[in-house]
Amino acid sequence: MTDQQQGVHQSPQLETTASIPALPPQPQQLAAGITAASENAEATTSELPSAKRPRKAFESSEPITEVILRRLTKIKEGDTVLLRLPSDLVKSVVVQGDSLIQLGKYGAFPASQLIGLHYDITYEIVSSSGSGASTPQPGSLDLSTDETQNKKGNKKNKNKGKETAVISKNNPAWNNILRPLKRQPVVDAVIDDIVETNEFIEDLSETKKTTLSHDEIAELRAQGCTPEEIIQAQIARHEKFGLKTDFSKEKWRRRKEKKFYQTVQPLAPSIPNVLYHYNLRSPQSILHLRDDTLSQLLTMANVRPGGRYLVVDDTGGLITAAVLERMGSEGSILLFNESDSPPAWGILQTMNFSDRELEPIKWLNWLEAEEGYQKPHKTSLPQTPLRPRPSSENMLLR
């Protein structure tokens, strides 16, 4: 039989053998195979010189979006909080459980009351002892004086602030609480239905007006009247209040609310709120940067999540914080500064960034770009030998 005939004769046998289904492996064989595979994988991983170390625990615990959302929604202990007052001024405070936040004529309350509250909600200061929320607390500082002292930077003013920082536990302000403010209903009127005008209202001087005097308002506050009761007393004393239009009445009421209400509104630590605060407080520290200029800068730089950017910041960290917020802490930022240590910027602390959110930021000294640059080494000063202390006998001989 020739080779061709043998090949033709053997081909059906090969097909028949290939068509026989293989028996499934037994459970013991599967277990042994899995154990061997895992051992081989561990051995291979341990032998690799470039095996990565396990990442930090907080990186795998929750997504970065949850960390950012929690920072922008709730207040926790140790955070820096921007409080908007009824006068539209913004005061920066640090939430410490054993401290008392004083707001001048707008009252005072324990800092622990802010822990766990949500941002961008208006809260009123209420005394638990029964007195009204408009009762000024003793020992409180005037906010305008405090702002003036911060701007001037006088040493006397700083020492004075340190003296008043120590507050007795007997101060009734420690019993004050914060609760959400219930706003009065806004006037809902149709323009065609308004028939009142202001033609019979005369603009009188402050001395000729028939409203409450400062002494009468102070007496009402001492009696524990709420801000709403004081406003109603002002309306009752106002002779020509009924001649005003609905819009004039609402405007007058809003002005009195800013004067008598004791409210605070914690602002979320976002770039628009921080920029608003620094433009009121010290615009020169951020180079008088406005919100529209900052948004245009971020747009033209095409800042987006996952990007890599070189940043030269001379605005106290505002540009860096804006880039980090736009990136969502996903990407890389390389800062250039003039020192061999990371810059200490207050704006990054004001925005309450966590360590995980600040992880994309790296810093580099300008001089390290040169080839011949060497980092300065810390040299210890030569120690001078100590002179022997004269004994009592030598002192007597002298």
CSV table of C-alpha atoms in Angstrom, one decimal:
chain,number,residue,atom,x,y,z
A,1,MET,CA,0.0,0.0,0.0
A,2,THR,CA,1.4,3.3,-1.0
A,3,ASP,CA,1.8,6.3,1.3
A,4,GLN,CA,-1.1,8.2,-0.3
A,5,GLN,CA,-3.4,5.2,0.4
A,6,GLN,CA,-2.2,5.1,4.0
A,7,GLY,CA,-2.9,8.8,4.4
A,8,VAL,CA,-6.4,8.4,3.0
A,9,HIS,CA,-7.0,5.4,5.3
A,10,GLN,CA,-5.7,7.1,8.5
A,11,SER,CA,-7.7,10.4,8.1
A,12,PRO,CA,-11.0,9.0,9.2
A,13,GLN,CA,-9.4,7.7,12.4
A,14,LEU,CA,-8.0,11.2,13.2
A,15,GLU,CA,-11.4,12.8,12.7
A,16,THR,CA,-13.0,10.2,14.8
A,17,THR,CA,-10.5,10.7,17.6
A,18,ALA,CA,-10.9,14.5,17.5
A,19,SER,CA,-14.7,14.3,17.7
A,20,ILE,CA,-14.7,12.4,21.0
A,21,PRO,CA,-15.6,14.9,23.8
A,22,ALA,CA,-13.1,15.3,26.6
A,23,LEU,CA,-14.3,14.3,30.1
A,24,PRO,CA,-14.8,17.2,32.5
A,25,PRO,CA,-12.2,17.5,35.2
A,26,GLN,CA,-12.9,16.2,38.6
A,27,PRO,CA,-13.4,18.7,41.5
A,28,GLN,CA,-10.2,17.6,43.2
A,29,GLN,CA,-8.3,18.3,40.0
A,30,LEU,CA,-9.8,21.8,39.7
A,31,ALA,CA,-8.9,22.6,43.3
A,32,ALA,CA,-5.4,21.4,42.8
A,33,GLY,CA,-5.0,23.4,39.6
A,34,ILE,CA,-6.3,26.6,41.2
A,35,THR,CA,-4.0,26.2,44.1
A,36,ALA,CA,-1.0,25.7,41.8
A,37,ALA,CA,-1.9,28.7,39.7
A,38,SER,CA,-2.2,31.0,42.7
A,39,GLU,CA,1.2,29.8,44.0
A,40,ASN,CA,2.8,30.4,40.6
A,41,ALA,CA,1.2,33.9,40.4
A,42,GLU,CA,2.5,34.8,43.9
A,43,ALA,CA,5.9,33.6,43.0
A,44,THR,CA,5.9,35.6,39.8
A,45,THR,CA,4.7,38.7,41.5
A,46,SER,CA,7.3,38.5,44.2
A,47,GLU,CA,10.1,38.0,41.7
A,48,LEU,CA,9.2,41.1,39.6
A,49,PRO,CA,11.5,44.0,40.6
A,50,SER,CA,8.9,46.5,39.4
A,51,ALA,CA,6.0,45.2,41.5
A,52,LYS,CA,3.9,48.2,42.7
A,53,ARG,CA,3.4,48.7,46.3
A,54,PRO,CA,-0.2,48.8,47.6
A,55,ARG,CA,-1.8,52.2,47.3
A,56,LYS,CA,-3.1,54.1,50.3
A,57,ALA,CA,-6.2,52.9,51.9
A,58,PHE,CA,-8.2,56.0,51.5
A,59,GLU,CA,-7.7,56.0,47.7
A,60,SER,CA,-9.7,52.8,47.3
A,61,SER,CA,-12.2,53.4,50.0
A,62,GLU,CA,-14.5,55.8,48.0
A,63,PRO,CA,-14.5,57.8,44.8
A,64,ILE,CA,-12.9,61.2,44.8
A,65,THR,CA,-16.3,62.7,43.8
A,66,GLU,CA,-17.7,61.6,47.1
A,67,VAL,CA,-14.8,63.3,49.0
A,68,ILE,CA,-15.3,66.6,47.2
A,69,LEU,CA,-19.1,66.5,47.6
A,70,ARG,CA,-18.8,65.9,51.4
A,71,ARG,CA,-16.3,68.8,51.7
A,72,LEU,CA,-18.7,71.2,49.8
A,73,THR,CA,-21.9,70.2,51.7
A,74,LYS,CA,-21.2,69.6,55.4
A,75,ILE,CA,-19.1,71.3,58.1
A,76,LYS,CA,-16.7,69.2,60.2
A,77,GLU,CA,-14.5,70.1,63.1
A,78,GLY,CA,-11.3,71.9,62.1
A,79,ASP,CA,-12.7,73.4,58.9
A,80,THR,CA,-12.3,77.1,58.0
A,81,VAL,CA,-15.8,78.5,57.4
A,82,LEU,CA,-16.8,81.7,55.8
A,83,LEU,CA,-19.8,83.2,57.5
A,84,ARG,CA,-22.0,85.8,55.7
A,85,LEU,CA,-23.5,88.2,58.1
A,86,PRO,CA,-26.8,90.2,57.6
A,87,SER,CA,-24.6,93.2,56.6
A,88,ASP,CA,-23.2,91.1,53.7
A,89,LEU,CA,-19.8,91.1,55.3
A,90,VAL,CA,-17.9,87.8,55.4
A,91,LYS,CA,-16.0,86.6,58.4
A,92,SER,CA,-13.6,83.7,58.4
A,93,VAL,CA,-13.7,81.4,61.5
A,94,VAL,CA,-12.1,78.1,62.4
A,95,VAL,CA,-14.5,75.5,63.8
A,96,GLN,CA,-13.1,74.3,67.1
A,97,GLY,CA,-15.3,72.5,69.5
A,98,ASP,CA,-14.1,74.5,72.6
A,99,SER,CA,-14.2,78.0,71.1
A,100,LEU,CA,-16.8,80.7,71.0
A,101,ILE,CA,-17.5,82.6,67.8
A,102,GLN,CA,-18.2,86.3,68.4
A,103,LEU,CA,-19.9,88.4,65.7
A,104,GLY,CA,-20.2,91.7,67.5
A,105,LYS,CA,-23.7,93.1,67.5
A,106,TYR,CA,-24.9,90.1,65.6
A,107,GLY,CA,-24.4,87.9,68.7
A,108,ALA,CA,-22.2,84.9,69.5
A,109,PHE,CA,-22.5,81.1,69.6
A,110,PRO,CA,-20.3,78.1,70.3
A,111,ALA,CA,-18.3,76.8,67.4
A,112,SER,CA,-19.6,73.3,68.0
A,113,GLN,CA,-23.0,74.4,66.8
A,114,LEU,CA,-21.6,74.5,63.2
A,115,ILE,CA,-20.4,70.9,63.2
A,116,GLY,CA,-22.6,68.8,61.0
A,117,LEU,CA,-24.6,71.7,59.5
A,118,HIS,CA,-25.0,72.2,55.7
A,119,TYR,CA,-23.5,75.1,53.8
A,120,ASP,CA,-25.5,77.9,52.0
A,121,ILE,CA,-28.4,77.8,54.6
A,122,THR,CA,-29.2,80.8,56.7
A,123,TYR,CA,-29.3,80.1,60.4
A,124,GLU,CA,-30.4,82.4,63.2
A,125,ILE,CA,-28.7,82.6,66.6
A,126,VAL,CA,-31.2,81.7,69.3
A,127,SER,CA,-30.6,81.9,73.0
A,128,SER,CA,-31.8,78.9,75.0
A,129,SER,CA,-32.2,80.9,78.2
A,130,GLY,CA,-35.4,82.5,76.8
A,131,SER,CA,-34.0,85.8,75.7
A,132,GLY,CA,-34.5,86.8,72.1
A,133,ALA,CA,-32.1,86.2,69.3
A,134,SER,CA,-31.4,89.9,69.0
A,135,THR,CA,-30.1,90.2,72.5
A,136,PRO,CA,-26.4,91.3,72.3
A,137,GLN,CA,-24.1,89.0,74.2
A,138,PRO,CA,-21.8,90.6,76.8
A,139,GLY,CA,-18.1,90.6,76.0
A,140,SER,CA,-18.7,90.5,72.2
A,141,LEU,CA,-16.6,92.6,69.9
A,142,ASP,CA,-17.8,95.0,67.3
A,143,LEU,CA,-17.2,93.5,63.9
A,144,SER,CA,-16.3,96.8,62.2
A,145,THR,CA,-13.6,97.4,64.8
A,146,ASP,CA,-12.3,93.8,64.3
A,147,GLU,CA,-12.1,94.3,60.6
A,148,THR,CA,-10.3,97.6,61.0
A,149,GLN,CA,-7.8,96.0,63.4
A,150,ASN,CA,-7.1,93.3,60.9
A,151,LYS,CA,-6.5,95.7,58.1
A,152,LYS,CA,-4.2,98.0,60.1
A,153,GLY,CA,-2.2,95.2,61.7
A,154,ASN,CA,-1.4,97.3,64.7
A,155,LYS,CA,0.4,95.4,67.5
A,156,LYS,CA,-1.8,97.0,70.2
A,157,ASN,CA,-4.9,95.8,68.4
A,158,LYS,CA,-3.4,92.3,68.0
A,159,ASN,CA,-2.7,92.1,71.7
A,160,LYS,CA,-6.1,93.4,72.5
A,161,GLY,CA,-7.7,90.7,70.4
A,162,LYS,CA,-5.6,88.0,72.2
A,163,GLU,CA,-6.9,89.3,75.6
A,164,THR,CA,-10.5,89.1,74.5
A,165,ALA,CA,-10.1,85.7,73.0
A,166,VAL,CA,-10.2,84.1,76.4
A,167,ILE,CA,-13.9,84.0,77.3
A,168,SER,CA,-15.3,82.8,80.5
A,169,LYS,CA,-17.5,79.7,80.5
A,170,ASN,CA,-20.1,81.7,82.5
A,171,ASN,CA,-20.9,83.7,79.4
A,172,PRO,CA,-24.5,83.1,78.4
A,173,ALA,CA,-23.5,83.0,74.8
A,174,TRP,CA,-22.3,79.4,75.4
A,175,ASN,CA,-25.9,78.4,75.6
A,176,ASN,CA,-26.9,79.9,72.2
A,177,ILE,CA,-27.9,77.5,69.4
A,178,LEU,CA,-28.3,77.7,65.7
A,179,ARG,CA,-31.5,76.9,63.8
A,180,PRO,CA,-32.6,77.4,60.2
A,181,LEU,CA,-34.2,80.8,59.7
A,182,LYS,CA,-37.9,80.8,58.7
A,183,ARG,CA,-38.2,83.6,56.2
A,184,GLN,CA,-41.3,85.8,56.0
A,185,PRO,CA,-43.4,85.3,52.9
A,186,VAL,CA,-42.4,87.6,50.0
A,187,VAL,CA,-45.0,90.0,48.8
A,188,ASP,CA,-46.9,88.5,45.9
A,189,ALA,CA,-48.6,91.4,44.1
A,190,VAL,CA,-49.6,92.1,40.6
A,191,ILE,CA,-48.4,95.4,39.2
A,192,ASP,CA,-51.8,96.3,37.8
A,193,ASP,CA,-53.4,95.8,41.2
A,194,ILE,CA,-51.1,98.3,43.0
A,195,VAL,CA,-52.9,101.6,43.6
A,196,GLU,CA,-50.7,103.1,46.4
A,197,THR,CA,-48.1,105.6,45.4
A,198,ASN,CA,-45.3,107.5,47.3
A,199,GLU,CA,-46.5,110.9,46.4
A,200,PHE,CA,-47.8,111.7,50.0
A,201,ILE,CA,-44.7,110.4,51.7
A,202,GLU,CA,-42.2,113.1,52.8
A,203,ASP,CA,-38.6,112.4,53.3
A,204,LEU,CA,-37.9,113.6,56.8
A,205,SER,CA,-34.7,113.8,58.7
A,206,GLU,CA,-33.7,111.2,61.4
A,207,THR,CA,-34.6,113.6,64.2
A,208,LYS,CA,-38.2,114.2,62.9
A,209,LYS,CA,-39.0,110.6,62.2
A,210,THR,CA,-41.5,108.9,64.6
A,211,THR,CA,-39.7,105.6,64.7
A,212,LEU,CA,-38.2,103.9,67.7
A,213,SER,CA,-35.1,105.5,69.2
A,214,HIS,CA,-31.9,103.7,70.0
A,215,ASP,CA,-32.7,103.7,73.7
A,216,GLU,CA,-36.1,102.1,73.0
A,217,ILE,CA,-34.6,99.5,70.8
A,218,ALA,CA,-32.0,98.7,73.5
A,219,GLU,CA,-34.8,98.3,76.0
A,220,LEU,CA,-36.7,95.9,73.8
A,221,ARG,CA,-33.6,93.9,73.3
A,222,ALA,CA,-33.0,93.8,77.1
A,223,GLN,CA,-36.6,92.5,77.5
A,224,GLY,CA,-35.8,89.6,75.2
A,225,CYS,CA,-37.9,90.7,72.2
A,226,THR,CA,-37.2,88.8,68.9
A,227,PRO,CA,-36.1,90.7,65.8
A,228,GLU,CA,-39.6,90.2,64.3
A,229,GLU,CA,-41.2,91.8,67.3
A,230,ILE,CA,-38.8,94.8,67.1
A,231,ILE,CA,-39.7,95.2,63.4
A,232,GLN,CA,-43.4,95.1,64.2
A,233,ALA,CA,-42.9,97.7,66.8
A,234,GLN,CA,-41.1,99.9,64.3
A,235,ILE,CA,-44.0,99.4,61.8
A,236,ALA,CA,-46.6,100.3,64.5
A,237,ARG,CA,-44.6,103.5,65.3
A,238,HIS,CA,-44.2,104.4,61.6
A,239,GLU,CA,-47.1,106.8,60.8
A,240,LYS,CA,-46.8,106.7,57.0
A,241,PHE,CA,-45.9,103.1,56.6
A,242,GLY,CA,-49.4,102.3,55.2
A,243,LEU,CA,-49.0,104.8,52.5
A,244,LYS,CA,-46.0,103.0,51.0
A,245,THR,CA,-46.4,100.6,48.1
A,246,ASP,CA,-46.0,96.9,48.6
A,247,PHE,CA,-42.5,97.0,47.0
A,248,SER,CA,-41.5,99.9,49.3
A,249,LYS,CA,-42.7,98.0,52.3
A,250,GLU,CA,-40.7,94.9,51.3
A,251,LYS,CA,-37.6,97.0,50.7
A,252,TRP,CA,-38.0,98.8,54.1
A,253,ARG,CA,-38.5,95.4,55.8
A,254,ARG,CA,-35.4,93.9,54.2
A,255,ARG,CA,-33.4,96.9,55.4
A,256,LYS,CA,-34.6,96.4,59.0
A,257,GLU,CA,-33.9,92.7,58.8
A,258,LYS,CA,-30.2,93.4,58.1
A,259,LYS,CA,-30.2,95.7,61.1
A,260,PHE,CA,-31.9,93.7,63.7
A,261,TYR,CA,-31.6,90.0,62.7
A,262,GLN,CA,-28.8,87.9,64.1
A,263,THR,CA,-28.2,85.4,61.4
A,264,VAL,CA,-25.2,83.6,59.8
A,265,GLN,CA,-24.9,81.9,56.4
A,266,PRO,CA,-22.0,79.4,56.1
A,267,LEU,CA,-20.7,79.7,52.5
A,268,ALA,CA,-19.4,76.6,50.8
A,269,PRO,CA,-15.6,76.5,50.3
A,270,SER,CA,-15.8,77.0,46.5
A,271,ILE,CA,-13.8,79.4,44.3
A,272,PRO,CA,-16.6,82.0,43.8
A,273,ASN,CA,-17.2,82.3,47.5
A,274,VAL,CA,-13.5,82.4,48.4
A,275,LEU,CA,-12.9,85.0,45.6
A,276,TYR,CA,-15.7,87.1,46.9
A,277,HIS,CA,-14.3,87.0,50.4
A,278,TYR,CA,-10.8,88.0,49.4
A,279,ASN,CA,-12.0,90.8,47.2
A,280,LEU,CA,-13.7,92.3,50.2
A,281,ARG,CA,-10.9,91.6,52.7
A,282,SER,CA,-7.6,92.1,50.8
A,283,PRO,CA,-7.9,92.3,47.0
A,284,GLN,CA,-4.2,93.2,46.7
A,285,SER,CA,-3.2,89.7,48.0
A,286,ILE,CA,-4.9,88.1,45.0
A,287,LEU,CA,-3.7,90.8,42.6
A,288,HIS,CA,-7.2,92.2,42.3
A,289,LEU,CA,-8.3,89.2,40.3
A,290,ARG,CA,-12.0,89.1,39.4
A,291,ASP,CA,-14.2,86.1,38.8
A,292,ASP,CA,-14.6,86.8,35.1
A,293,THR,CA,-10.8,87.1,34.6
A,294,LEU,CA,-10.3,83.9,36.5
A,295,SER,CA,-12.9,82.0,34.5
A,296,GLN,CA,-11.3,83.2,31.3
A,297,LEU,CA,-7.9,82.1,32.4
A,298,LEU,CA,-9.1,78.6,33.2
A,299,THR,CA,-11.0,78.4,29.9
A,300,MET,CA,-8.0,79.5,27.7
A,301,ALA,CA,-5.7,77.1,29.6
A,302,ASN,CA,-8.2,74.3,28.8
A,303,VAL,CA,-8.2,73.0,32.4
A,304,ARG,CA,-10.0,69.7,32.6
A,305,PRO,CA,-9.9,66.5,34.7
A,306,GLY,CA,-6.9,64.3,34.0
A,307,GLY,CA,-4.8,67.1,32.6
A,308,ARG,CA,-1.2,68.0,33.5
A,309,TYR,CA,-0.4,71.7,34.1
A,310,LEU,CA,2.5,73.9,35.0
A,311,VAL,CA,1.4,76.7,37.4
A,312,VAL,CA,3.2,79.8,38.4
A,313,ASP,CA,1.0,81.3,41.2
A,314,ASP,CA,1.5,84.7,42.8
A,315,THR,CA,-2.0,85.1,44.2
A,316,GLY,CA,-1.6,83.2,47.5
A,317,GLY,CA,-2.8,79.9,46.0
A,318,LEU,CA,-6.0,81.1,44.3
A,319,ILE,CA,-4.9,80.0,40.8
A,320,THR,CA,-3.7,76.7,42.1
A,321,ALA,CA,-7.0,76.1,44.0
A,322,ALA,CA,-9.0,77.1,41.0
A,323,VAL,CA,-7.1,74.7,38.7
A,324,LEU,CA,-7.4,71.9,41.3
A,325,GLU,CA,-11.2,72.5,41.6
A,326,ARG,CA,-11.7,72.5,37.9
A,327,MET,CA,-9.7,69.3,37.5
A,328,GLY,CA,-11.7,67.5,40.2
A,329,SER,CA,-8.3,66.4,41.8
A,330,GLU,CA,-7.7,64.2,38.8
A,331,GLY,CA,-4.5,64.9,37.0
A,332,SER,CA,-1.2,66.6,37.9
A,333,ILE,CA,-0.1,70.1,38.8
A,334,LEU,CA,3.5,71.2,39.0
A,335,LEU,CA,4.1,74.4,40.9
A,336,PHE,CA,7.2,76.6,40.6
A,337,ASN,CA,8.3,78.7,43.5
A,338,GLU,CA,11.4,80.5,44.8
A,339,SER,CA,12.2,78.3,47.8
A,340,ASP,CA,13.2,74.7,48.5
A,341,SER,CA,10.0,74.1,50.6
A,342,PRO,CA,6.4,73.8,49.6
A,343,PRO,CA,4.5,77.1,49.7
A,344,ALA,CA,2.2,77.7,52.6
A,345,TRP,CA,-0.9,79.3,51.0
A,346,GLY,CA,-3.8,80.3,53.1
A,347,ILE,CA,-6.4,79.9,50.3
A,348,LEU,CA,-5.8,76.1,50.1
A,349,GLN,CA,-6.4,75.9,53.9
A,350,THR,CA,-9.5,78.1,53.5
A,351,MET,CA,-11.0,75.7,51.0
A,352,ASN,CA,-10.5,72.7,53.4
A,353,PHE,CA,-8.8,70.4,50.8
A,354,SER,CA,-8.1,67.0,52.2
A,355,ASP,CA,-4.8,65.2,51.7
A,356,ARG,CA,-6.3,63.1,49.0
A,357,GLU,CA,-7.5,66.1,47.0
A,358,LEU,CA,-4.0,67.8,47.4
A,359,GLU,CA,-2.2,64.7,46.1
A,360,PRO,CA,-1.9,65.8,42.4
A,361,ILE,CA,0.0,69.0,43.5
A,362,LYS,CA,3.8,68.8,43.2
A,363,TRP,CA,6.3,71.7,43.7
A,364,LEU,CA,9.7,72.6,42.2
A,365,ASN,CA,12.2,75.3,42.8
A,366,TRP,CA,12.9,77.6,39.9
A,367,LEU,CA,16.7,77.1,40.3
A,368,GLU,CA,16.4,73.3,39.9
A,369,ALA,CA,15.9,73.8,36.2
A,370,GLU,CA,19.6,74.9,35.9
A,371,GLU,CA,22.1,72.1,35.3
A,372,GLY,CA,24.6,73.2,38.0
A,373,TYR,CA,22.1,73.7,40.8
A,374,GLN,CA,22.7,71.9,44.0
A,375,LYS,CA,20.3,71.8,46.9
A,376,PRO,CA,21.7,73.6,50.0
A,377,HIS,CA,22.6,71.3,52.8
A,378,LYS,CA,21.8,72.0,56.4
A,379,THR,CA,25.1,72.9,58.0
A,380,SER,CA,25.3,72.9,61.8
A,381,LEU,CA,26.8,75.9,63.4
A,382,PRO,CA,30.1,75.3,65.3
A,383,GLN,CA,29.5,74.8,68.9
A,384,THR,CA,31.5,77.1,71.2
A,385,PRO,CA,33.0,75.4,74.2
A,386,LEU,CA,31.2,76.2,77.4
A,387,ARG,CA,33.0,78.3,79.9
A,388,PRO,CA,33.3,76.7,83.4
A,389,ARG,CA,31.0,78.3,85.9
A,390,PRO,CA,32.9,80.1,88.7
A,391,SER,CA,32.6,78.4,92.0
A,392,SER,CA,31.5,80.1,95.2
A,393,GLU,CA,35.1,80.1,96.5
A,394,ASN,CA,36.4,82.0,93.4
A,395,MET,CA,33.6,84.4,93.8
A,396,LEU,CA,34.5,85.1,97.4
A,397,LEU,CA,38.2,85.6,96.4
A,398,ARG,CA,37.1,88.2,93.8
